[in-house]
Amino acid sequence: MYKIYKPSALGITVINTNPEMGGRGFSQVLYDEYLRFLLPPYFDFVLDYLASSHQGVLRGLHLPRYRQGKLLTVVQGQIFDVVVDCRKNSPTYGEHEGRILSEHSGLMLWIPPGFAHGYYVLSEWSGVLYKMTAPHFPAMITTIRWNDPRLDIRWPYTHDTLPETSLNDSQGLNFMEVEAYE
């Protein structure tokens, strides 16, 4: 059912749900209880969270100030997804990785605690579904500047028009101003 790839250098696990394609569309299992035992380390999921955005929106980079892992999948559209390692003692501290995810790719990401996350919407609309290991506490989330030169993230937007962000996301901190995750 699932194909789980070896975690990346940063520790992000990519999971292929192997969608079944057909003339009428596709179907896929997004989650079953078995999957949580395959993800390092074992967690219980306590919250499902759905975010919908239109083309050109950039969300993030958000770092929970508490222990929260995320299992992420795109249920509509296409995004450029980015994670940044904010774990203080990690050999990849301050590094990031980005990838394109879409509703048809069948790919999910396991993002362990200690990573900032954000994405840019490439399609007309997107729907991003998160399964989280801890409740969502917006007041306990630190925002890191999406365009911090220290991170040098190559967001795929046209440079004629800046991404649309929330007020909070536009006022994020520089990476070096953020207290590392312990």
Coordinates of N, CA, C and O in Angstrom, one line a residue:
M1 N 0.8 -1.2 0.0 CA 0.0 0.0 0.0 C 0.9 1.3 0.0 O 0.8 2.0 -0.9
Y2 N 1.7 1.5 1.0 CA 2.5 2.6 1.1 C 4.0 2.3 0.7 O 4.4 1.2 1.0
K3 N 4.6 3.2 0.1 CA 6.1 3.0 -0.1 C 6.7 4.2 0.6 O 6.4 5.4 0.3
I4 N 7.5 3.8 1.6 CA 8.2 4.8 2.4 C 9.6 4.9 2.0 O 10.3 3.9 2.1
Y5 N 10.0 6.1 1.7 CA 11.4 6.3 1.2 C 12.3 6.6 2.4 O 11.8 7.2 3.4
K6 N 13.6 6.3 2.3 CA 14.5 6.6 3.4 C 14.5 8.1 3.6 O 14.4 8.9 2.7
P7 N 14.5 8.5 4.9 CA 14.5 10.0 5.2 C 15.6 10.7 4.5 O 16.7 10.2 4.3
S8 N 15.3 12.0 4.1 CA 16.3 12.8 3.4 C 17.4 13.2 4.4 O 17.3 12.9 5.6
A9 N 18.4 13.9 3.9 CA 19.5 14.3 4.8 C 19.0 15.1 6.0 O 19.5 15.1 7.1
L10 N 17.9 15.9 5.8 CA 17.3 16.7 6.8 C 16.4 15.9 7.8 O 16.1 16.3 8.9
G11 N 16.0 14.7 7.4 CA 15.2 13.9 8.2 C 13.7 13.9 7.8 O 12.9 13.4 8.6
I12 N 13.4 14.4 6.7 CA 12.0 14.4 6.2 C 11.7 13.1 5.4 O 12.5 12.7 4.6
T13 N 10.6 12.4 5.8 CA 10.3 11.2 5.1 C 9.2 11.4 4.1 O 8.2 12.0 4.4
V14 N 9.4 10.9 2.9 CA 8.5 11.0 1.8 C 7.8 9.6 1.7 O 8.4 8.6 1.7
I15 N 6.5 9.7 1.6 CA 5.6 8.5 1.6 C 4.8 8.5 0.3 O 4.2 9.5 0.0
N16 N 4.9 7.4 -0.5 CA 4.1 7.3 -1.7 C 2.8 6.5 -1.4 O 3.0 5.3 -0.9
T17 N 1.6 7.1 -1.6 CA 0.4 6.4 -1.3 C -0.1 5.5 -2.4 O -1.1 4.8 -2.3
N18 N 0.7 5.5 -3.5 CA 0.4 4.7 -4.7 C -1.1 4.8 -5.1 O -1.9 3.9 -5.1
P19 N -1.5 6.0 -5.6 CA -2.9 6.2 -6.0 C -3.2 5.3 -7.2 O -2.4 5.0 -8.0
E20 N -4.5 4.8 -7.2 CA -4.9 3.9 -8.3 C -5.6 4.8 -9.3 O -6.6 5.5 -9.1
M21 N -5.0 4.9 -10.5 CA -5.5 5.8 -11.6 C -6.4 5.0 -12.5 O -6.2 3.8 -12.7
G22 N -7.4 5.6 -13.0 CA -8.3 5.0 -13.9 C -9.0 6.0 -14.8 O -8.7 7.2 -14.7
G23 N -9.8 5.6 -15.7 CA -10.5 6.5 -16.6 C -11.4 7.4 -15.9 O -11.8 8.5 -16.5
R24 N -11.9 7.1 -14.7 CA -12.8 8.0 -14.0 C -12.1 8.9 -13.0 O -12.7 9.7 -12.3
G25 N -10.8 8.8 -12.9 CA -10.0 9.6 -12.0 C -9.1 8.7 -11.2 O -8.5 7.8 -11.7
F26 N -8.9 9.0 -9.9 CA -8.0 8.2 -9.1 C -8.6 8.0 -7.7 O -9.5 8.7 -7.3
S27 N -8.1 7.0 -7.0 CA -8.5 6.8 -5.6 C -7.2 6.4 -4.8 O -6.3 5.9 -5.4
Q28 N -7.1 6.8 -3.5 CA -6.0 6.5 -2.7 C -6.3 6.5 -1.3 O -7.2 7.2 -0.8
V29 N -5.6 5.7 -0.5 CA -5.7 5.7 0.9 C -4.7 6.8 1.5 O -3.5 6.7 1.2
L30 N -5.2 7.8 2.1 CA -4.4 8.8 2.7 C -3.8 8.4 4.0 O -2.6 8.8 4.4
Y31 N -4.5 7.7 4.8 CA -4.0 7.3 6.1 C -4.8 6.1 6.7 O -6.0 6.0 6.5
D32 N -4.0 5.2 7.3 CA -4.6 4.2 8.1 C -3.7 4.0 9.3 O -2.6 4.5 9.3
E33 N -4.2 3.4 10.3 CA -3.5 3.2 11.6 C -2.1 2.6 11.4 O -1.2 3.0 12.2
Y34 N -1.9 1.8 10.5 CA -0.7 1.1 10.2 C 0.5 2.1 9.9 O 1.6 1.9 10.3
L35 N 0.1 3.2 9.3 CA 1.2 4.2 8.8 C 1.9 4.8 10.0 O 3.1 5.0 10.0
R36 N 1.2 5.1 11.1 CA 1.9 5.8 12.2 C 3.0 4.9 12.8 O 3.9 5.4 13.4
F37 N 2.9 3.6 12.7 CA 3.9 2.7 13.3 C 5.2 2.7 12.4 O 6.2 2.2 12.8
L38 N 5.0 3.2 11.1 CA 6.1 3.1 10.2 C 7.0 4.4 10.2 O 8.0 4.5 9.6
L39 N 6.4 5.4 10.9 CA 7.1 6.7 10.9 C 8.0 6.9 12.1 O 7.5 6.6 13.2
P40 N 9.2 7.3 11.9 CA 10.1 7.4 13.1 C 10.0 8.8 13.6 O 10.0 9.8 12.9
P41 N 9.9 9.0 14.9 CA 9.5 8.1 15.9 C 8.0 7.9 15.9 O 7.3 8.7 15.4
Y42 N 7.5 6.9 16.6 CA 6.0 6.7 16.7 C 5.3 7.9 17.4 O 5.7 8.4 18.4
F43 N 4.2 8.3 16.8 CA 3.4 9.4 17.3 C 1.9 9.0 17.2 O 1.5 8.3 16.3
D44 N 1.1 9.6 18.0 CA -0.4 9.6 17.8 C -0.7 10.9 17.1 O -0.2 12.0 17.4
F45 N -1.7 10.8 16.2 CA -2.2 12.1 15.6 C -3.5 12.5 16.3 O -4.3 11.7 16.6
V46 N -3.5 13.8 16.6 CA -4.6 14.3 17.4 C -5.5 15.3 16.7 O -6.5 15.7 17.2
L47 N -5.0 15.8 15.5 CA -5.7 16.9 14.8 C -5.6 16.7 13.3 O -4.5 16.5 12.8
D48 N -6.7 16.9 12.6 CA -6.6 17.1 11.2 C -6.8 18.6 10.9 O -7.7 19.2 11.5
Y49 N -6.1 19.1 10.0 CA -6.1 20.6 9.7 C -6.0 20.7 8.2 O -5.1 20.2 7.5
L50 N -7.0 21.5 7.6 CA -7.0 21.7 6.1 C -6.8 23.2 5.8 O -7.5 24.0 6.4
A51 N -5.9 23.5 5.0 CA -5.7 24.9 4.5 C -5.9 25.0 3.0 O -5.4 24.2 2.3
S52 N -6.7 25.9 2.6 CA -7.0 26.2 1.2 C -6.5 27.6 0.8 O -6.7 28.5 1.6
S53 N -5.8 27.6 -0.3 CA -5.3 28.9 -0.8 C -5.3 29.0 -2.3 O -5.3 28.0 -3.0
H54 N -5.3 30.3 -2.8 CA -5.3 30.4 -4.2 C -3.9 30.7 -4.8 O -3.0 30.8 -4.0
Q55 N -3.8 30.6 -6.1 CA -2.5 30.7 -6.7 C -1.7 32.0 -6.3 O -2.3 33.1 -6.2
G56 N -0.4 31.9 -6.1 CA 0.4 33.0 -5.7 C 0.5 33.3 -4.2 O 1.2 34.1 -3.8
V57 N -0.3 32.5 -3.4 CA -0.2 32.6 -1.9 C 1.0 31.9 -1.4 O 1.3 30.7 -1.8
L58 N 1.7 32.5 -0.5 CA 2.8 31.8 0.2 C 2.5 31.8 1.7 O 2.2 32.8 2.3
R59 N 2.5 30.6 2.3 CA 2.2 30.4 3.7 C 3.5 30.0 4.4 O 4.1 29.1 4.0
G60 N 3.8 30.7 5.5 CA 5.0 30.3 6.3 C 6.1 31.3 6.1 O 6.0 32.3 5.5
L61 N 7.1 30.9 6.7 CA 7.6 29.7 7.3 C 7.2 29.6 8.8 O 7.6 30.5 9.5
H62 N 6.5 28.6 9.2 CA 6.0 28.5 10.5 C 6.7 27.4 11.3 O 6.9 26.3 10.9
L63 N 7.1 27.8 12.5 CA 7.8 26.9 13.5 C 7.0 26.8 14.8 O 7.0 27.8 15.5
P64 N 6.4 25.7 15.0 CA 5.7 25.5 16.3 C 6.8 25.6 17.5 O 7.8 25.0 17.3
R65 N 6.4 26.3 18.6 CA 7.3 26.3 19.7 C 7.1 25.2 20.7 O 7.3 25.3 21.9
Y66 N 6.5 24.1 20.2 CA 6.2 23.0 21.0 C 6.3 21.7 20.1 O 6.5 21.9 18.9
R67 N 6.3 20.6 20.7 CA 6.6 19.3 20.0 C 5.4 19.0 19.1 O 4.4 18.4 19.6
Q68 N 5.5 19.2 17.8 CA 4.4 18.9 16.9 C 5.0 18.4 15.6 O 5.8 19.1 14.9
G69 N 4.7 17.1 15.2 CA 5.0 16.6 14.0 C 3.8 16.7 13.0 O 2.7 16.8 13.5
K70 N 4.1 16.7 11.7 CA 3.0 16.9 10.7 C 3.1 15.8 9.6 O 4.2 15.7 9.1
L71 N 2.0 15.2 9.3 CA 1.9 14.4 8.1 C 1.1 15.2 7.1 O 0.0 15.6 7.3
L72 N 1.7 15.6 6.0 CA 1.2 16.5 5.0 C 0.9 15.9 3.7 O 1.7 15.1 3.2
T73 N -0.3 16.2 3.1 CA -0.6 15.8 1.8 C -1.4 16.8 1.1 O -2.1 17.6 1.7
V74 N -1.2 17.0 -0.2 CA -1.9 17.9 -1.0 C -3.2 17.2 -1.6 O -3.0 16.2 -2.3
V75 N -4.3 17.7 -1.3 CA -5.6 17.1 -1.7 C -6.2 17.8 -2.9 O -7.1 17.3 -3.6
Q76 N -5.7 19.0 -3.2 CA -6.1 19.8 -4.4 C -5.0 20.6 -4.8 O -4.3 21.3 -4.1
G77 N -4.7 20.6 -6.2 CA -3.8 21.5 -6.8 C -2.3 21.1 -6.6 O -2.0 19.9 -6.5
Q78 N -1.5 22.1 -6.7 CA 0.0 21.9 -6.7 C 0.7 23.0 -5.9 O 0.3 24.1 -6.0
I79 N 1.7 22.6 -5.1 CA 2.4 23.5 -4.2 C 3.9 23.3 -4.4 O 4.3 22.2 -4.7
F80 N 4.7 24.3 -4.0 CA 6.1 24.1 -3.8 C 6.3 24.2 -2.3 O 6.0 25.2 -1.6
D81 N 6.7 23.0 -1.7 CA 6.7 22.9 -0.3 C 8.2 23.0 0.2 O 9.1 22.5 -0.4
V82 N 8.3 23.7 1.4 CA 9.7 23.9 1.9 C 9.7 23.6 3.4 O 8.7 23.9 4.2
V83 N 10.7 22.9 3.9 CA 11.0 22.7 5.3 C 12.4 23.2 5.6 O 13.3 23.1 4.8
V84 N 12.5 23.7 6.8 CA 13.8 24.3 7.3 C 14.1 23.6 8.6 O 13.3 23.6 9.5
D85 N 15.3 23.1 8.8 CA 15.7 22.4 10.0 C 16.1 23.5 11.0 O 17.0 24.3 10.9
C86 N 15.3 23.5 12.1 CA 15.5 24.5 13.2 C 16.0 23.8 14.5 O 15.9 24.4 15.6
R87 N 16.4 22.5 14.4 CA 16.8 21.8 15.6 C 18.3 22.2 16.0 O 19.2 22.0 15.2
K88 N 18.4 22.7 17.1 CA 19.6 23.3 17.6 C 20.9 22.4 17.4 O 21.9 22.9 17.0
N89 N 20.8 21.2 17.7 CA 22.0 20.3 17.7 C 22.0 19.4 16.4 O 22.8 18.5 16.4
S90 N 21.3 19.8 15.4 CA 21.3 19.0 14.2 C 22.4 19.3 13.3 O 22.8 20.5 13.2
P91 N 23.0 18.4 12.6 CA 24.1 18.7 11.7 C 23.6 19.4 10.5 O 24.4 20.0 9.7
T92 N 22.3 19.4 10.3 CA 21.7 20.2 9.1 C 20.9 21.4 9.6 O 20.1 21.9 8.8
Y93 N 21.3 21.9 10.8 CA 20.6 23.1 11.3 C 20.7 24.3 10.3 O 21.8 24.5 9.8
G94 N 19.6 24.9 10.0 CA 19.6 26.0 9.1 C 19.5 25.7 7.6 O 19.4 26.5 6.8
E95 N 19.5 24.4 7.3 CA 19.4 24.0 5.9 C 17.9 23.7 5.6 O 17.1 23.5 6.5
H96 N 17.6 23.8 4.3 CA 16.2 23.6 3.9 C 16.2 22.6 2.7 O 17.2 22.4 2.0
E97 N 15.0 22.1 2.4 CA 14.7 21.4 1.2 C 13.3 21.8 0.7 O 12.5 22.1 1.5
G98 N 13.2 21.8 -0.6 CA 11.9 22.1 -1.2 C 11.6 21.1 -2.3 O 12.5 20.5 -2.9
R99 N 10.3 20.9 -2.5 CA 9.8 19.9 -3.5 C 8.4 20.3 -3.9 O 7.7 20.9 -3.2
I100 N 8.1 19.9 -5.1 CA 6.7 20.1 -5.7 C 5.9 18.9 -5.3 O 6.3 17.8 -5.5
L101 N 4.7 19.2 -4.7 CA 3.7 18.2 -4.3 C 2.4 18.6 -5.0 O 2.1 19.7 -5.2
S102 N 1.7 17.5 -5.4 CA 0.4 17.8 -6.0 C -0.6 16.7 -5.6 O -0.2 15.7 -5.1
E103 N -1.9 17.0 -6.0 CA -2.9 16.0 -5.6 C -2.7 14.7 -6.4 O -3.2 13.7 -6.0
H104 N -2.0 14.7 -7.5 CA -1.9 13.5 -8.3 C -0.6 12.8 -8.1 O -0.4 11.7 -8.5
S105 N 0.3 13.4 -7.3 CA 1.7 12.8 -7.1 C 1.6 11.5 -6.2 O 2.4 10.7 -6.3
G106 N 0.6 11.5 -5.3 CA 0.5 10.4 -4.3 C 1.5 10.6 -3.2 O 1.6 9.6 -2.4
L107 N 2.2 11.7 -3.1 CA 3.2 11.8 -2.1 C 2.8 12.6 -0.9 O 2.0 13.5 -1.0
M108 N 3.2 12.1 0.3 CA 2.9 12.7 1.6 C 4.3 13.0 2.2 O 5.3 12.3 1.9
L109 N 4.4 13.9 3.1 CA 5.6 14.2 3.8 C 5.4 14.0 5.3 O 4.4 14.5 5.8
W110 N 6.3 13.4 6.0 CA 6.3 13.3 7.4 C 7.4 14.4 7.8 O 8.6 14.3 7.5
I111 N 6.9 15.4 8.5 CA 7.8 16.5 9.0 C 7.8 16.4 10.5 O 6.9 16.7 11.2
P112 N 9.0 15.9 11.0 CA 9.1 15.8 12.5 C 9.1 17.1 13.2 O 9.3 18.1 12.6
P113 N 9.0 17.1 14.5 CA 9.1 18.3 15.3 C 10.5 18.9 15.1 O 11.5 18.2 14.9
G114 N 10.5 20.3 15.2 CA 11.7 21.0 15.1 C 12.0 21.6 13.7 O 13.1 22.1 13.4
F115 N 11.0 21.5 12.8 CA 11.2 22.0 11.5 C 10.2 23.2 11.2 O 9.0 23.1 11.6
A116 N 10.6 24.2 10.6 CA 9.7 25.3 10.1 C 9.2 24.8 8.7 O 9.9 24.0 8.0
H117 N 8.0 25.2 8.4 CA 7.3 24.7 7.2 C 6.6 25.8 6.5 O 6.1 26.7 7.1
G118 N 6.6 25.8 5.2 CA 5.9 26.8 4.4 C 5.7 26.2 3.0 O 6.3 25.2 2.6
Y119 N 4.8 26.9 2.2 CA 4.6 26.5 0.8 C 4.1 27.7 0.0 O 3.5 28.6 0.5
Y120 N 4.3 27.5 -1.3 CA 3.8 28.5 -2.3 C 2.9 27.8 -3.2 O 3.2 26.7 -3.7
V121 N 1.7 28.4 -3.5 CA 0.7 27.7 -4.3 C 1.0 28.0 -5.8 O 1.0 29.1 -6.3
L122 N 1.2 26.9 -6.6 CA 1.5 27.0 -8.0 C 0.2 26.9 -8.9 O 0.2 27.4 -10.0
S123 N -0.8 26.2 -8.4 CA -2.0 26.0 -9.2 C -3.1 27.0 -8.9 O -2.9 27.9 -8.0
E124 N -4.2 27.0 -9.6 CA -5.3 28.0 -9.4 C -5.7 27.9 -7.9 O -6.0 29.0 -7.3
W125 N -5.9 26.8 -7.3 CA -6.3 26.6 -5.9 C -5.5 25.4 -5.4 O -5.0 24.5 -6.1
S126 N -5.3 25.4 -4.0 CA -4.7 24.3 -3.4 C -5.4 23.9 -2.1 O -6.1 24.8 -1.5
G127 N -5.4 22.7 -1.8 CA -5.9 22.2 -0.5 C -4.8 21.4 0.1 O -4.3 20.4 -0.5
V128 N -4.3 21.7 1.3 CA -3.2 21.0 2.0 C -3.8 20.5 3.3 O -4.3 21.2 4.1
L129 N -3.7 19.1 3.4 CA -4.3 18.5 4.6 C -3.1 18.0 5.5 O -2.2 17.4 5.1
Y130 N -3.2 18.4 6.8 CA -2.2 18.0 7.8 C -2.9 17.1 8.8 O -4.0 17.3 9.2
K131 N -2.1 16.1 9.2 CA -2.4 15.3 10.4 C -1.3 15.7 11.4 O -0.2 15.6 11.1
M132 N -1.7 16.2 12.6 CA -0.8 16.8 13.5 C -0.7 15.9 14.8 O -1.7 15.4 15.2
T133 N 0.5 15.9 15.4 CA 0.7 15.2 16.6 C 0.4 16.0 17.9 O 0.5 15.4 19.0
A134 N 0.0 17.2 17.7 CA -0.3 18.1 18.8 C -1.3 19.1 18.3 O -1.4 19.4 17.1
P135 N -2.1 19.7 19.2 CA -3.1 20.7 18.8 C -2.4 21.9 18.2 O -1.2 22.1 18.3
H136 N -3.2 22.6 17.5 CA -2.8 23.8 16.7 C -3.0 25.0 17.7 O -4.1 25.4 18.0
F137 N -1.8 25.7 18.1 CA -1.8 26.8 19.0 C -1.2 28.0 18.2 O 0.0 28.2 18.3
P138 N -1.9 28.8 17.4 CA -1.3 29.9 16.6 C -0.5 30.8 17.5 O 0.5 31.3 16.9
A139 N -0.8 31.1 18.7 CA 0.0 32.0 19.5 C 1.3 31.4 19.9 O 2.2 32.2 20.3
M140 N 1.5 30.1 19.7 CA 2.8 29.5 20.0 C 3.6 29.1 18.7 O 4.4 28.2 18.8
I141 N 3.4 29.8 17.7 CA 4.1 29.5 16.4 C 4.9 30.8 16.1 O 4.4 31.9 16.1
T142 N 6.2 30.5 15.8 CA 7.1 31.6 15.4 C 7.1 31.6 13.9 O 7.2 30.5 13.2
T143 N 7.1 32.7 13.3 CA 7.2 32.9 11.8 C 8.6 33.4 11.4 O 9.1 34.3 11.9
I144 N 9.2 32.6 10.5 CA 10.5 33.0 10.0 C 10.2 33.6 8.6 O 9.4 33.1 7.8
R145 N 11.0 34.7 8.3 CA 10.8 35.3 7.0 C 11.0 34.4 5.8 O 12.0 33.7 5.7
W146 N 10.0 34.3 4.9 CA 10.1 33.4 3.8 C 11.2 33.8 2.8 O 11.7 32.9 2.1
N147 N 11.7 35.1 2.9 CA 12.7 35.5 1.9 C 14.0 35.9 2.6 O 14.7 36.7 2.2
D148 N 14.2 35.3 3.8 CA 15.5 35.5 4.5 C 16.7 35.2 3.7 O 16.8 34.0 3.2
P149 N 17.6 36.1 3.4 CA 18.8 35.8 2.6 C 19.6 34.7 3.1 O 20.3 34.0 2.4
R150 N 19.7 34.5 4.5 CA 20.5 33.4 5.1 C 20.0 32.1 4.6 O 20.8 31.2 4.4
L151 N 18.7 31.9 4.4 CA 18.1 30.6 4.0 C 18.3 30.4 2.5 O 18.4 29.3 2.0
D152 N 18.2 31.5 1.7 CA 18.3 31.5 0.2 C 17.4 30.4 -0.4 O 17.9 29.6 -1.2
I153 N 16.1 30.5 -0.1 CA 15.2 29.5 -0.6 C 14.8 30.0 -2.0 O 14.4 31.2 -2.2
R154 N 14.8 29.2 -3.0 CA 14.5 29.5 -4.4 C 13.0 29.3 -4.6 O 12.6 28.3 -5.2
W155 N 12.2 30.2 -4.1 CA 10.7 30.0 -4.3 C 10.4 30.2 -5.8 O 11.0 31.1 -6.5
P156 N 9.5 29.4 -6.4 CA 9.3 29.5 -7.9 C 8.2 30.5 -8.3 O 7.4 30.2 -9.1
Y157 N 8.3 31.7 -7.8 CA 7.3 32.7 -8.2 C 8.0 33.6 -9.2 O 9.2 33.7 -9.3
T158 N 7.2 34.3 -10.0 CA 7.7 35.2 -11.0 C 8.1 36.5 -10.2 O 7.3 37.0 -9.4
H159 N 9.3 37.0 -10.5 CA 9.8 38.1 -9.7 C 9.1 39.5 -10.1 O 9.4 40.5 -9.5
D160 N 8.1 39.5 -11.0 CA 7.4 40.7 -11.3 C 6.4 40.9 -10.2 O 6.0 42.0 -9.8
T161 N 5.9 39.8 -9.6 CA 4.9 39.9 -8.5 C 5.3 39.1 -7.3 O 5.6 37.9 -7.4
L162 N 5.4 39.8 -6.2 CA 5.7 39.1 -5.0 C 4.6 38.1 -4.5 O 3.4 38.4 -4.8
P163 N 4.9 37.1 -3.8 CA 3.9 36.2 -3.3 C 2.9 36.9 -2.4 O 3.3 37.9 -1.7
E164 N 1.7 36.5 -2.3 CA 0.7 37.1 -1.4 C 0.9 36.4 0.0 O 0.8 35.1 0.0
T165 N 1.1 37.1 1.0 CA 1.3 36.6 2.3 C 0.3 37.2 3.3 O -0.2 38.3 3.0
S166 N 0.2 36.6 4.5 CA -0.6 37.2 5.5 C 0.3 38.3 6.2 O 1.5 38.3 6.0
L167 N -0.3 39.2 6.9 CA 0.4 40.2 7.6 C 1.4 39.6 8.5 O 2.6 40.0 8.6
N168 N 1.0 38.6 9.3 CA 1.9 37.8 10.2 C 3.1 37.3 9.4 O 4.3 37.4 9.8
D169 N 2.9 36.6 8.3 CA 4.0 36.0 7.5 C 4.9 37.1 6.9 O 6.1 36.8 6.8
S170 N 4.4 38.2 6.6 CA 5.2 39.3 6.0 C 6.1 39.9 7.0 O 7.0 40.6 6.7
Q171 N 5.8 39.7 8.3 CA 6.6 40.3 9.4 C 7.4 39.3 10.2 O 7.7 39.5 11.3
G172 N 7.7 38.2 9.5 CA 8.5 37.1 10.2 C 9.9 37.6 10.6 O 10.4 38.6 10.1
L173 N 10.5 36.8 11.5 CA 11.8 37.1 11.9 C 12.9 36.5 11.0 O 12.6 35.5 10.3
N174 N 14.0 37.0 11.0 CA 15.2 36.4 10.3 C 15.5 35.1 11.0 O 15.3 35.0 12.2
F175 N 16.0 34.1 10.3 CA 16.3 32.8 10.8 C 17.2 32.9 12.0 O 17.0 32.3 13.1
M176 N 18.2 33.8 12.0 CA 19.2 33.9 13.1 C 18.6 34.6 14.3 O 19.2 34.5 15.4
E177 N 17.4 35.2 14.2 CA 16.7 35.8 15.3 C 15.9 34.8 16.1 O 15.4 35.1 17.2
V178 N 15.6 33.6 15.5 CA 14.7 32.6 16.0 C 15.5 31.7 17.0 O 16.5 31.2 16.6
E179 N 14.9 31.5 18.1 CA 15.5 30.6 19.1 C 15.4 29.2 18.5 O 14.3 28.7 18.1
A180 N 16.5 28.5 18.5 CA 16.6 27.1 17.9 C 15.6 26.2 18.8 O 15.5 26.3 20.0
Y181 N 15.1 25.2 18.1 CA 14.3 24.2 18.7 C 15.1 23.2 19.4 O 16.2 22.8 18.9
E182 N 14.8 22.9 20.6 CA 15.6 21.9 21.4 C 14.8 20.6 21.6 O 13.7 20.5 21.7

